[in-house]
Coordinates of C-alpha atoms and ligand atoms in Angstrom, one line a residue:
M1 CA 0.0 0.0 0.0
D2 CA 2.9 2.4 0.8
I3 CA 4.2 2.3 -2.7
I4 CA 0.7 3.0 -4.1
K5 CA 0.4 6.0 -1.8
K6 CA 3.8 7.2 -2.9
V7 CA 3.0 7.1 -6.6
K8 CA -0.4 8.7 -6.0
T9 CA 1.3 11.6 -4.1
K10 CA 3.8 12.1 -6.9
F11 CA 1.0 12.1 -9.5
L12 CA -0.8 14.7 -7.5
N13 CA 2.2 16.9 -7.2
H14 CA 3.1 16.6 -10.9
Y15 CA -0.3 17.0 -12.5
S16 CA -2.1 19.0 -9.7
K17 CA -5.1 16.7 -9.8
S18 CA -6.0 13.3 -8.4
P19 CA -5.8 10.1 -10.5
A20 CA -9.1 8.6 -11.7
F21 CA -7.8 5.1 -11.1
I22 CA -4.7 3.3 -10.2
V23 CA -3.3 0.1 -11.7
N24 CA -1.1 -2.3 -9.6
A25 CA 0.9 -4.9 -11.7
P26 CA 3.2 -7.2 -9.8
G27 CA 6.6 -8.6 -10.7
R28 CA 7.1 -12.3 -10.6
V29 CA 9.5 -15.0 -9.3
N30 CA 9.8 -18.3 -11.1
L31 CA 9.8 -21.3 -8.7
I32 CA 10.8 -23.8 -11.4
G33 CA 10.7 -24.3 -15.2
E34 CA 13.4 -22.1 -16.7
H35 CA 13.7 -21.3 -20.4
T36 CA 10.9 -23.9 -21.0
D37 CA 8.2 -21.2 -21.9
Y38 CA 9.5 -20.5 -25.4
N39 CA 9.8 -24.3 -26.0
D40 CA 6.0 -24.5 -25.5
G41 CA 6.7 -26.3 -22.1
F42 CA 5.7 -25.8 -18.5
V43 CA 6.6 -23.1 -15.9
L44 CA 5.6 -22.5 -12.3
P45 CA 6.0 -18.8 -11.4
C46 CA 4.1 -16.7 -8.9
A47 CA 3.4 -13.0 -8.8
I48 CA 5.2 -11.2 -5.9
D49 CA 4.4 -8.5 -3.4
F50 CA 6.5 -6.0 -5.3
S51 CA 4.8 -4.1 -8.2
T52 CA 4.7 -1.4 -10.8
V53 CA 2.0 1.2 -9.9
I54 CA 0.4 3.4 -12.5
C55 CA -1.8 6.4 -11.7
V56 CA -4.1 7.5 -14.5
S57 CA -6.3 10.4 -15.3
P58 CA -8.2 10.6 -18.6
R59 CA -7.7 13.5 -21.1
T60 CA -10.2 14.9 -23.6
D61 CA -7.6 14.8 -26.5
L62 CA -5.4 12.0 -27.8
V63 CA -2.2 13.0 -26.0
V64 CA -0.5 10.5 -23.7
N65 CA 1.7 12.1 -21.0
V66 CA 4.0 9.8 -19.0
F67 CA 5.8 10.7 -15.8
A68 CA 8.4 8.1 -14.9
I69 CA 9.1 8.5 -11.2
D70 CA 11.9 5.9 -10.9
C71 CA 13.6 6.9 -14.1
N72 CA 15.0 10.3 -12.9
E73 CA 11.4 11.7 -13.1
E74 CA 11.7 11.9 -16.8
V75 CA 8.6 12.7 -18.9
D76 CA 7.5 11.4 -22.3
S77 CA 4.6 12.7 -24.4
F78 CA 3.1 11.5 -27.7
D79 CA 0.0 11.7 -29.7
L80 CA -2.1 8.7 -30.4
N81 CA -3.0 10.1 -33.9
D82 CA 0.7 9.6 -34.9
S83 CA 2.3 6.3 -35.6
I84 CA 4.1 5.2 -32.4
A85 CA 7.8 5.6 -32.8
F86 CA 10.7 3.9 -30.9
N87 CA 12.2 6.2 -28.3
D88 CA 16.0 6.1 -28.7
T89 CA 16.8 8.3 -25.7
Q90 CA 14.3 7.1 -23.1
F91 CA 14.4 3.3 -23.2
W92 CA 11.9 2.8 -20.4
S93 CA 9.3 4.5 -22.5
N94 CA 9.3 1.8 -25.1
Y95 CA 7.5 -0.6 -22.8
V96 CA 4.7 2.0 -22.7
R97 CA 4.8 2.8 -26.4
G98 CA 5.1 -0.9 -27.4
V99 CA 1.9 -1.9 -25.6
I100 CA 0.0 1.1 -27.1
D101 CA 1.4 0.2 -30.5
E102 CA 0.1 -3.4 -30.2
L103 CA -3.3 -2.2 -29.0
K104 CA -3.5 0.2 -32.1
K105 CA -2.4 -2.7 -34.4
R106 CA -5.3 -4.7 -33.1
G107 CA -7.7 -1.9 -34.1
F108 CA -8.7 -0.7 -30.6
T109 CA -9.9 2.9 -30.3
L110 CA -7.7 4.5 -27.6
A111 CA -8.0 7.7 -25.6
G112 CA -5.4 10.1 -24.2
C113 CA -4.4 10.2 -20.6
D114 CA -2.0 11.6 -18.0
I115 CA -0.1 8.9 -16.2
A116 CA 2.6 8.5 -13.5
I117 CA 4.6 5.3 -13.1
G118 CA 6.5 4.1 -10.1
G119 CA 7.1 0.9 -8.2
N120 CA 9.2 -1.3 -6.1
V121 CA 10.2 -4.2 -8.3
P122 CA 14.0 -4.0 -8.4
Q123 CA 15.0 -3.2 -12.0
G124 CA 17.4 -5.5 -13.9
A125 CA 17.2 -8.2 -11.2
G126 CA 15.3 -10.8 -13.2
L127 CA 12.0 -10.1 -11.3
S128 CA 10.2 -8.9 -14.3
S129 CA 9.9 -5.2 -13.7
S130 CA 9.5 -4.6 -17.4
A131 CA 6.8 -7.3 -17.8
S132 CA 4.9 -5.7 -14.9
L133 CA 5.1 -2.3 -16.6
E134 CA 3.8 -3.7 -19.9
V135 CA 0.9 -5.6 -18.2
G136 CA 0.2 -2.4 -16.1
I137 CA -0.1 -0.3 -19.3
A138 CA -2.3 -2.9 -21.0
A139 CA -4.6 -2.9 -18.0
T140 CA -4.5 1.0 -18.0
F141 CA -6.0 1.2 -21.5
N142 CA -8.3 -1.7 -20.8
Q143 CA -9.8 0.2 -18.0
L144 CA -9.6 3.7 -19.6
C145 CA -11.2 2.7 -22.9
D146 CA -13.3 -0.2 -21.7
L147 CA -11.6 -2.7 -24.1
G148 CA -13.0 -5.8 -22.4
L149 CA -9.7 -7.7 -22.5
S150 CA -9.2 -10.8 -20.4
T151 CA -6.1 -11.1 -18.2
V152 CA -4.6 -13.7 -20.6
E153 CA -5.1 -11.2 -23.4
L154 CA -3.4 -8.5 -21.4
A155 CA -0.4 -10.8 -21.1
Q156 CA -0.4 -11.7 -24.8
I157 CA -0.5 -8.1 -25.9
S158 CA 2.3 -7.3 -23.4
Q159 CA 4.5 -10.1 -24.7
A160 CA 3.9 -9.0 -28.3
A161 CA 5.0 -5.5 -27.3
E162 CA 8.3 -6.9 -25.9
N163 CA 8.9 -9.1 -28.9
N164 CA 7.9 -6.7 -31.7
F165 CA 8.6 -3.2 -30.3
V166 CA 11.2 -3.6 -27.6
G167 CA 13.0 -6.3 -29.6
C168 CA 13.4 -9.0 -26.9
A169 CA 12.4 -12.5 -28.0
C170 CA 11.0 -13.5 -24.5
G171 CA 8.4 -16.1 -23.9
I172 CA 5.0 -15.6 -22.2
M173 CA 5.8 -16.6 -18.6
D174 CA 6.6 -13.2 -17.0
Q175 CA 3.6 -11.3 -18.5
L176 CA 1.2 -14.2 -17.6
A177 CA 2.4 -14.3 -14.0
S178 CA 2.0 -10.5 -13.6
A179 CA -1.5 -10.6 -15.2
C180 CA -3.0 -13.8 -13.8
G181 CA -1.2 -14.5 -10.4
K182 CA -3.3 -15.6 -7.4
N183 CA -2.8 -14.9 -3.8
D184 CA -1.1 -17.8 -2.0
Q185 CA -0.8 -19.8 -5.2
A186 CA 1.8 -20.6 -7.7
L187 CA 0.8 -20.4 -11.3
G188 CA 1.4 -23.5 -13.3
I189 CA 1.3 -22.6 -17.0
D190 CA 1.1 -24.9 -20.0
C191 CA 2.9 -22.4 -22.4
R192 CA 1.3 -24.1 -25.5
S193 CA -2.4 -24.0 -24.5
L194 CA -1.9 -21.2 -22.0
E195 CA -3.9 -23.3 -19.6
L196 CA -3.4 -22.0 -16.0
I197 CA -2.9 -24.6 -13.3
H198 CA -3.4 -22.9 -10.0
T199 CA -1.1 -24.6 -7.5
P200 CA -1.7 -23.7 -3.8
I201 CA 1.4 -22.9 -1.7
S202 CA 1.3 -23.9 2.0
D203 CA 1.6 -20.9 4.4
D204 CA 4.0 -23.0 6.5
N205 CA 6.6 -21.8 4.0
T206 CA 8.1 -18.5 2.8
I207 CA 9.5 -17.4 -0.5
V208 CA 12.9 -15.7 0.0
I209 CA 14.4 -14.0 -3.0
I210 CA 18.1 -12.9 -2.9
N211 CA 19.5 -10.6 -5.5
S212 CA 23.1 -11.5 -6.1
N213 CA 23.5 -8.0 -7.5
V214 CA 25.8 -9.4 -10.1
K215 CA 25.6 -7.0 -13.1
R216 CA 23.8 -8.9 -15.8
G217 CA 25.8 -8.8 -19.0
L218 CA 25.1 -10.2 -22.5
V219 CA 21.7 -11.2 -21.3
D220 CA 19.8 -10.6 -24.6
S221 CA 22.5 -12.1 -26.9
E222 CA 22.9 -15.2 -24.6
Y223 CA 19.1 -15.5 -24.3
N224 CA 18.7 -15.4 -28.1
T225 CA 21.5 -17.9 -28.6
R226 CA 19.8 -20.4 -26.2
R227 CA 16.5 -20.0 -28.1
Q228 CA 18.3 -20.8 -31.4
Q229 CA 20.0 -23.8 -29.8
C230 CA 16.7 -25.1 -28.6
E231 CA 15.2 -24.6 -32.0
S232 CA 18.1 -26.6 -33.5
G233 CA 17.4 -29.4 -31.0
A234 CA 13.7 -29.6 -32.0
E235 CA 14.7 -29.5 -35.7
F236 CA 17.0 -32.5 -35.1
F237 CA 13.9 -34.5 -34.2
G238 CA 11.8 -33.0 -37.0
K239 CA 9.7 -31.0 -34.6
T240 CA 9.0 -27.3 -34.2
K241 CA 9.3 -27.2 -30.4
L242 CA 11.2 -29.3 -27.9
R243 CA 7.9 -29.8 -26.1
D244 CA 7.1 -32.5 -28.7
V245 CA 10.3 -34.5 -28.2
T246 CA 10.0 -37.3 -25.6
I247 CA 12.8 -38.1 -23.1
A248 CA 12.9 -41.6 -24.5
D249 CA 13.5 -40.4 -28.1
F250 CA 16.1 -37.9 -26.8
E251 CA 18.0 -40.6 -24.9
A252 CA 17.9 -43.0 -27.8
Q253 CA 19.3 -40.4 -30.3
K254 CA 21.3 -37.9 -28.3
S255 CA 24.7 -39.3 -29.2
A256 CA 24.1 -38.3 -32.9
M257 CA 23.4 -34.7 -31.9
D258 CA 25.7 -31.7 -31.8
P259 CA 26.9 -32.0 -28.2
L260 CA 26.1 -28.4 -27.2
V261 CA 22.6 -28.6 -28.7
A262 CA 22.1 -32.0 -26.9
K263 CA 23.0 -30.4 -23.6
R264 CA 20.5 -27.5 -24.1
A265 CA 17.8 -30.0 -25.1
E266 CA 18.5 -32.2 -22.2
H267 CA 17.9 -29.3 -19.8
I268 CA 14.6 -28.4 -21.4
L269 CA 13.2 -31.9 -21.6
Y270 CA 14.0 -32.8 -18.0
E271 CA 13.1 -29.3 -16.7
N272 CA 9.6 -29.8 -18.2
Q273 CA 9.2 -33.0 -16.3
R274 CA 10.6 -31.5 -13.1
T275 CA 8.1 -28.7 -13.4
L276 CA 5.1 -31.0 -13.8
D277 CA 6.4 -33.0 -10.8
A278 CA 6.8 -29.8 -8.8
M279 CA 3.2 -28.8 -9.4
E280 CA 2.2 -32.1 -7.7
A281 CA 4.7 -31.7 -4.9
F282 CA 3.6 -28.1 -4.1
K283 CA 0.0 -29.1 -3.9
V284 CA 0.7 -31.6 -1.1
N285 CA 3.6 -29.6 0.4
D286 CA 6.1 -32.5 -0.2
M287 CA 9.2 -30.5 0.9
P288 CA 11.7 -33.3 0.2
A289 CA 10.4 -33.5 -3.3
I290 CA 10.4 -29.7 -3.8
S291 CA 13.9 -29.6 -2.4
R292 CA 15.2 -32.3 -4.8
L293 CA 13.4 -30.9 -7.9
M294 CA 14.7 -27.3 -7.3
A295 CA 18.2 -28.7 -6.7
G296 CA 17.9 -30.7 -10.0
S297 CA 16.8 -27.6 -11.8
H298 CA 19.7 -25.5 -10.6
A299 CA 22.3 -28.2 -11.4
S300 CA 20.8 -28.4 -14.9
M301 CA 20.9 -24.6 -15.4
R302 CA 24.5 -24.6 -14.3
D303 CA 25.9 -27.7 -16.1
L304 CA 23.6 -28.1 -19.2
F305 CA 22.0 -24.8 -20.0
E306 CA 25.1 -22.9 -18.7
I307 CA 23.2 -19.7 -17.5
T308 CA 24.4 -19.4 -13.9
T309 CA 27.4 -17.5 -12.6
P310 CA 29.9 -18.5 -9.8
E311 CA 28.3 -16.0 -7.4
I312 CA 24.8 -17.4 -8.0
D313 CA 26.1 -21.0 -7.6
Y314 CA 27.8 -20.0 -4.3
L315 CA 24.5 -18.5 -3.0
V316 CA 22.6 -21.6 -3.9
Q317 CA 25.2 -23.8 -2.3
I318 CA 25.4 -22.1 1.1
I319 CA 21.6 -21.9 1.3
A320 CA 21.1 -25.6 0.3
D321 CA 23.6 -26.6 3.0
V322 CA 21.5 -25.0 5.8
I323 CA 18.0 -25.9 4.6
G324 CA 18.5 -29.5 3.7
D325 CA 15.3 -31.1 2.6
R326 CA 13.1 -28.6 4.5
G327 CA 13.3 -26.2 1.5
G328 CA 14.3 -25.8 -2.1
V329 CA 16.7 -23.2 -3.7
R330 CA 17.7 -22.4 -7.3
M331 CA 18.5 -19.5 -9.6
T332 CA 15.4 -17.9 -10.9
G333 CA 14.8 -16.0 -14.2
G334 CA 16.7 -15.7 -17.5
G335 CA 20.1 -16.1 -15.9
F336 CA 23.6 -14.6 -16.1
G337 CA 23.2 -12.9 -12.7
G338 CA 20.0 -11.7 -11.0
C339 CA 18.3 -13.6 -8.2
I340 CA 18.0 -16.9 -6.5
V341 CA 14.7 -18.1 -5.0
A342 CA 14.5 -20.2 -1.9
F343 CA 11.2 -21.8 -0.8
V344 CA 11.7 -22.7 2.9
A345 CA 9.9 -23.6 6.1
N346 CA 8.9 -20.4 7.9
D347 CA 11.3 -21.1 10.9
L348 CA 14.3 -21.3 8.5
V349 CA 14.0 -17.8 7.0
D350 CA 16.3 -16.3 9.6
T351 CA 18.8 -19.1 9.2
V352 CA 18.9 -18.4 5.4
V353 CA 19.2 -14.6 5.9
D354 CA 22.0 -15.1 8.5
I355 CA 24.1 -17.5 6.4
V356 CA 23.9 -15.2 3.4
A357 CA 24.8 -12.1 5.5
E358 CA 27.7 -14.0 7.0
K359 CA 29.3 -15.5 3.8
Y360 CA 28.2 -14.0 0.5
E361 CA 29.9 -10.6 0.6
K362 CA 33.0 -12.1 2.1
Q363 CA 33.3 -14.6 -0.7
T364 CA 32.3 -12.4 -3.7
G365 CA 32.9 -8.8 -2.7
I366 CA 29.2 -8.0 -3.6
K367 CA 26.5 -7.1 -1.1
E368 CA 23.2 -9.0 -1.7
S369 CA 19.7 -7.6 -1.4
I370 CA 16.9 -9.7 0.2
F371 CA 13.2 -9.7 -0.5
I372 CA 10.7 -11.8 1.4
T373 CA 7.4 -12.3 -0.3
T374 CA 4.2 -14.4 -0.5
A375 CA 2.5 -15.4 -3.8
A376 CA 0.4 -12.3 -4.8
D377 CA -2.6 -11.5 -6.9
G378 CA -2.0 -10.5 -10.5
V379 CA -2.8 -7.0 -12.0
S380 CA -5.6 -5.1 -10.4
V381 CA -7.4 -1.8 -10.8
I382 CA -8.2 0.5 -7.9
T383 CA -11.0 2.9 -8.4
D384 CA -11.7 3.9 -4.8
I385 CA -8.9 6.5 -4.9
E386 CA -10.0 8.1 -1.6
A387 CA -9.3 4.9 0.3
I388 CA -5.6 5.1 -0.6
Ligands
GLA1 C1 13.0 -14.3 -19.1 C2 12.0 -14.3 -20.2 C3 10.9 -15.5 -19.9 C4 11.6 -16.8 -19.7 C5 12.7 -16.7 -18.7 C6 13.5 -17.9 -18.5 O1 12.5 -14.0 -17.9 O2 11.3 -13.1 -20.3 O3 10.0 -15.5 -21.0 O4 12.1 -17.3 -20.9 O5 13.6 -15.6 -19.0 O6 12.8 -18.9 -18.0

């Protein structure tokens, strides 16, 4: 609530009026199922208690004014009559422009507005601050112009904006988690059918996210290389997606594959199975199974998909040592830095925080940041402004 109040006050000071409504779009953490989304596979993220907040007031013309509180309070302004151009100098604005461009391409009639954007999803940490911004903007125009879009459609439009306008070939996981998350549940997603498999999380446990604060480098180029390698893997089996390759077929033929492509494919095929198994394990709170599956996922990202860093591996190792089979821990997100996620029994949270405080900076020279969260609801619109 504090962050919503903060953005509302900034809006008021900047535009000298109250917003008509406020959109709250959460970031996400992925519990398991990494790089499986663009292979049409399975993922298990949840929305988190950290979000992008957008205050909105309608205008009578077709101008969109954007005030970006967390980007040095920069402003951007454009007219919906004009074709939406890429903004070379204010990169953040392209998430806003991209979503509007996608809505226009789909033939929706849009209206102008004054908006202020702020939030507390750490940027560049792999917790989907950009996806939450996209979903928040899609929800803004859905509300403003009464577009009647479902939350899944908000996610699809947001992903299209990222793919087509921003130029990152991401999958659908982040936007769907931000749009469709449910309080106290993880969100199993079949990334082919977009079926959502709501997976309750026991409140005997806590989600601890630790940002390694390793500067993420080469993320986009490495991400796109992994995508191509996965496509080559599927092609080897005469399929368009690795989702359609069975583990049995892979094991029978892997020795004939390019060794690097085989490693990438092995990660995806077994990660899909681990994710399906994890959905069952979370439902019955089978901690030893969750622990084993998350450990398997991390080892696979480290040794087969090769997207972890030494600092991340170290964090995972020291946490795994203290939680045993009473919790799971792994890197979360696209990789090459960013965060780890630990899902642990409530009474172990302090132990995890203490071991990281004691060892991580000493070993790596980098200070971590810690976020404690529960699984949160997806994007929402607040119209009772006075109550904030
Ligand atoms: C990024 C992408 C997602 C997904 C993850 C890896 O977060 O945006 O679509 O591919 O990486 O699981």
